[in-house]
Coordinates of C-alpha atoms in Angstrom, one line a residue:
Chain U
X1 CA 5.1 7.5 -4.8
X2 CA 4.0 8.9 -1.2
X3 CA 0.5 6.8 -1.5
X4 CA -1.4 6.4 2.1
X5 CA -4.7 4.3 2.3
X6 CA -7.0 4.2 4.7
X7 CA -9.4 1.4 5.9
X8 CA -12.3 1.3 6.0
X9 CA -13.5 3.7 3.8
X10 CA -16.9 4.4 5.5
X11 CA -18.3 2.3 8.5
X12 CA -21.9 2.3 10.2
X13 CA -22.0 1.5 13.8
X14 CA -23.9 1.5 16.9
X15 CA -24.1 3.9 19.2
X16 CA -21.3 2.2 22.7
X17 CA -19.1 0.1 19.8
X18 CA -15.8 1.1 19.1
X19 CA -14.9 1.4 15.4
X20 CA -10.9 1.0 14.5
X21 CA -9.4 3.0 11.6
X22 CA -6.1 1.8 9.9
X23 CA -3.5 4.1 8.2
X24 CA -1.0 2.9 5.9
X25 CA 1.7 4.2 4.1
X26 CA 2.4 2.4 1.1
X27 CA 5.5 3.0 -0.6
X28 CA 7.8 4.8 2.0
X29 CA 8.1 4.6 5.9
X30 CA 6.5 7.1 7.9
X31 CA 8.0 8.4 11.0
X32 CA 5.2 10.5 11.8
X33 CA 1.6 10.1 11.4
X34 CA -1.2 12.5 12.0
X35 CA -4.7 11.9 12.5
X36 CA -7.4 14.6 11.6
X37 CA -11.5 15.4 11.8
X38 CA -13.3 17.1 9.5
X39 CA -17.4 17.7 10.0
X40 CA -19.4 19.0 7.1
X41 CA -18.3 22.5 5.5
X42 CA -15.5 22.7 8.4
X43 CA -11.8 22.7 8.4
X44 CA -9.6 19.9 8.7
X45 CA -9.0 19.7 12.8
X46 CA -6.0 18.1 14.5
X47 CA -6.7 15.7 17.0
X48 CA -3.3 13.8 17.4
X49 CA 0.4 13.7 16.4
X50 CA 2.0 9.9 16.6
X51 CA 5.5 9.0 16.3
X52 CA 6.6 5.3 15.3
X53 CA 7.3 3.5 19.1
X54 CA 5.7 6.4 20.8
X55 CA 2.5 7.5 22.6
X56 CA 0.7 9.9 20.8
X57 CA 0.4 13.7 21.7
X58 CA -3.4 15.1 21.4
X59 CA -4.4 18.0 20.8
X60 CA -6.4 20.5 23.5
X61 CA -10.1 19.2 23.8
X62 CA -9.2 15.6 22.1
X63 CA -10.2 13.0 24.8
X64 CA -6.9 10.6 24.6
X65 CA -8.9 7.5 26.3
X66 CA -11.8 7.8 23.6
X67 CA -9.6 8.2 20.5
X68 CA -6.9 5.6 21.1
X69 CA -3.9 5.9 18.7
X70 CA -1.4 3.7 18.0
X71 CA 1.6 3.5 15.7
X72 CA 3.2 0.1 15.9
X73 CA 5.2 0.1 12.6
X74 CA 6.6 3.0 10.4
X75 CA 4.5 2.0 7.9
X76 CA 0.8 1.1 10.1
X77 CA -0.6 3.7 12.2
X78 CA -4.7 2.6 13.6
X79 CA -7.3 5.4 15.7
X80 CA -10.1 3.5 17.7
X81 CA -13.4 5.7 18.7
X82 CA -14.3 3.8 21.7
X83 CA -17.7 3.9 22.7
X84 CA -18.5 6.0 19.7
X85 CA -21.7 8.3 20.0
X86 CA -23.7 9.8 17.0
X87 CA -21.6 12.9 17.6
X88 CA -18.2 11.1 16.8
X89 CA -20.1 10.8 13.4
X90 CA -17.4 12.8 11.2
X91 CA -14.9 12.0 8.5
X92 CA -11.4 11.0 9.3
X93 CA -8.7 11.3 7.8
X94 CA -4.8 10.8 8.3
X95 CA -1.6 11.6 7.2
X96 CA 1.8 10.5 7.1
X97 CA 5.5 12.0 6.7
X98 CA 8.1 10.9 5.6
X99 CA 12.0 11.2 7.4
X100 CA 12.6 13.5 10.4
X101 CA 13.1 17.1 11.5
X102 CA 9.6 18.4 9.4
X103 CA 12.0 17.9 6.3
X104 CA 8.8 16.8 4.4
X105 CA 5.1 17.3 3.4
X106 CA 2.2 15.3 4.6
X107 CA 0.5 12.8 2.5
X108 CA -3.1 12.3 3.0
X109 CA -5.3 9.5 3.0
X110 CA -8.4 8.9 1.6
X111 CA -10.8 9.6 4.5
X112 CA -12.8 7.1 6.6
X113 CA -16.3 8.4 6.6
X114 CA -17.7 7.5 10.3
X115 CA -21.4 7.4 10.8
X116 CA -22.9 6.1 14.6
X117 CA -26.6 5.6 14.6
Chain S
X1 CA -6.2 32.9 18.7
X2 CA -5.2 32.0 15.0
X3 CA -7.7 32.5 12.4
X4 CA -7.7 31.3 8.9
X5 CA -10.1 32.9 6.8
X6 CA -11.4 31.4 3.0
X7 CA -14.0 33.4 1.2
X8 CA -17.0 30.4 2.2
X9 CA -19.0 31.2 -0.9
X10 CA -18.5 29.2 -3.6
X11 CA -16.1 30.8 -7.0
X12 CA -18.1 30.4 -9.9
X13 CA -16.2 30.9 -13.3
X14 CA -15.5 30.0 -16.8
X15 CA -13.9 27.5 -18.4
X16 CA -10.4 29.3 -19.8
X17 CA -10.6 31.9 -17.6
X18 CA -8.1 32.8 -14.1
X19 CA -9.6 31.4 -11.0
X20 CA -8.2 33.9 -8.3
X21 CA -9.1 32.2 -4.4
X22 CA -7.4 34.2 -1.0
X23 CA -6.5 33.3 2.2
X24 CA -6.1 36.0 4.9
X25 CA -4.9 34.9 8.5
X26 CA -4.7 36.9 12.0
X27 CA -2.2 36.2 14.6
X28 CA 0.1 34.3 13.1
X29 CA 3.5 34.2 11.6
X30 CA 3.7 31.4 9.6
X31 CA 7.0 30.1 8.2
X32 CA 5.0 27.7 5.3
X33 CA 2.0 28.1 3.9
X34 CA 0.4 25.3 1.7
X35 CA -2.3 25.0 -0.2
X36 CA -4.4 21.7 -1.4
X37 CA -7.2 20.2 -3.5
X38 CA -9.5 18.1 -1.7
X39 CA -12.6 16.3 -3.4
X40 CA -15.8 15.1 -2.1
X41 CA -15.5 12.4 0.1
X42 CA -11.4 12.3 -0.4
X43 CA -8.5 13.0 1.9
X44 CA -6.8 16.6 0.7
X45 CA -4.4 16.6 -2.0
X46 CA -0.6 18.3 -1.7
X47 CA -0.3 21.3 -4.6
X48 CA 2.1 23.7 -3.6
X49 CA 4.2 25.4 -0.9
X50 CA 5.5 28.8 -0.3
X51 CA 8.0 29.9 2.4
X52 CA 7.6 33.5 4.2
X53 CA 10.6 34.6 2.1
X54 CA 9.7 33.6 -1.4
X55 CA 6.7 36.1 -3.1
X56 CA 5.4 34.1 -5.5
X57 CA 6.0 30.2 -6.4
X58 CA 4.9 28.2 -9.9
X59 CA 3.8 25.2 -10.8
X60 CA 2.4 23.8 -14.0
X61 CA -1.2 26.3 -14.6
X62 CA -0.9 27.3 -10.6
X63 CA 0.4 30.1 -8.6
X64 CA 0.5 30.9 -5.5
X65 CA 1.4 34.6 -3.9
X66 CA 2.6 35.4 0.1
X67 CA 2.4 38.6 1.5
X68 CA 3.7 38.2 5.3
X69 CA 2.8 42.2 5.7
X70 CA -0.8 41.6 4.8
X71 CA -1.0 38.3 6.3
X72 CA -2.6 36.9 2.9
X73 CA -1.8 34.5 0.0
X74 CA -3.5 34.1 -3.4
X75 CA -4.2 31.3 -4.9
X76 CA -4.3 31.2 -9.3
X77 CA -5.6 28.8 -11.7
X78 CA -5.2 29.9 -15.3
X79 CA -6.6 28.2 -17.9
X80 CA -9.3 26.9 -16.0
X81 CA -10.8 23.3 -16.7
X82 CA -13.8 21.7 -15.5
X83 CA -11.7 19.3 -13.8
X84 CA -10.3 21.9 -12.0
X85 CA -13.8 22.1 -9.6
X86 CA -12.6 21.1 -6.2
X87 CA -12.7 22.6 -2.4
X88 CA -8.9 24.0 -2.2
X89 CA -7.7 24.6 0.9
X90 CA -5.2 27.0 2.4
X91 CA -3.0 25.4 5.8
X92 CA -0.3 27.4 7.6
X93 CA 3.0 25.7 9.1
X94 CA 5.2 23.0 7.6
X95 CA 5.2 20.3 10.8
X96 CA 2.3 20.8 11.9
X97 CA -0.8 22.1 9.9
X98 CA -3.4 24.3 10.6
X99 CA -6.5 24.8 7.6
X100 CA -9.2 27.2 6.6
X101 CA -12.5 26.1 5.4
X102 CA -11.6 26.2 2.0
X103 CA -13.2 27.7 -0.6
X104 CA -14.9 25.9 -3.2
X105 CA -14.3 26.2 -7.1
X106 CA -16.7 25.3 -9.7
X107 CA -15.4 25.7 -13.2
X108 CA -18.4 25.6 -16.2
X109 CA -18.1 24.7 -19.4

């Protein structure tokens, strides 16, 4: 149990497009979701918190109008690079608890492996 | 500000033998700390976690050590497989995470 997939696995774009990445959890209701960045041979960065019904909170540097979050369902959360530049090129990945309080671990996705020419 | 720091070079050992990987922080007192498995190209993997009051935790060939007084944790493979190659990563917290670098592992035949 505790599966989360991501989709797409890996998208090309242009350079002004906006890309969307979904987040599911599979097999149990997540009431947190958290969305992470990872360039090459770097750490795993935070760049939001969401809560099901809720805006998202963003980390310090994370531009909220250019990574739009949303988490519509306990089970569906989606990130959108708007406007994506060559330096949004990265791989993203998210994660999802389960119940409340920080009772549980995280469960990772897959990765969606961004790439803006 | 907090600091996570994963030995960057890569661990090169032998099939059977203890893989041995640290994690050292600087100012921070975390409550959890976690370690995972992340692939290539994949999304990190959940292996174990260890509160600031336990020493030592088990699981199948791992173990992991905590030492709040000199802000480090080790990381043990014994036994260790090929399959066993794999960045493993070190986070601090519970709710929210915070990872090192990782450290990569490659296990030979």
């Amino acid at each position: 149990g505790a599966v989360v997939s991501q989709h797409p696995s890996w998208v090309i774009c242009k350079s002004g497009t906006s890309v969307k990445i979904e987040c599911r959890s599979l097999d149990f209701q997540a009431t947190t979701m958290f969305w992470y960045r990872q360039f090459p041979k770097q750490s795993l960065m935070l760049m939001a918190t969401s809560n099901e019904g809720s805006k998202a909170t963003y980390e310090q540097g994370v531009e909220k109008d250019k990574f739009l979050i949303n988490h519509a369902s306990l089970t569906l959360s989606t990130l959108t690079v708007t406007s994506a530049h060559p330096e949004d090129s990265s791989f993203y990945i998210c994660s999802a608890r389960r119940g409340s309080g920080g009772r549980d671990t995280q469960y990772f996705g897959p990765g969606t492996r961004l790439t803006v020419l | 500000s907090q600091k996570i720091e994963q030995n960057s070079e890569a661990l090169n050992i032998q099939e059977g033998k203890t893989a041995t990987l640290t994690c050292n922080y600087t100012n921070y007192s975390p409550a959890y700390l976690q370690w995972y498995r992340q692939d290539p190209g994949r999304g990190p993997v959940f292996l174990l976690l260890i509160r600031e009051n336990e020493k030592e935790k088990r699981k199948e060939r791992l173990k992991v050590t905590f030492d709040t007084t000199l802000k480090q944790s080790l990381f043990h493979i014994t036994a260790s497989q090929p399959a066993d190659s794999a960045t493993y990563l070190c986070a601090l917290g519970y709710s929210t995470l915070t990872f090192g670098k990782g450290t990569m592992l490659l296990v030979s035949p």
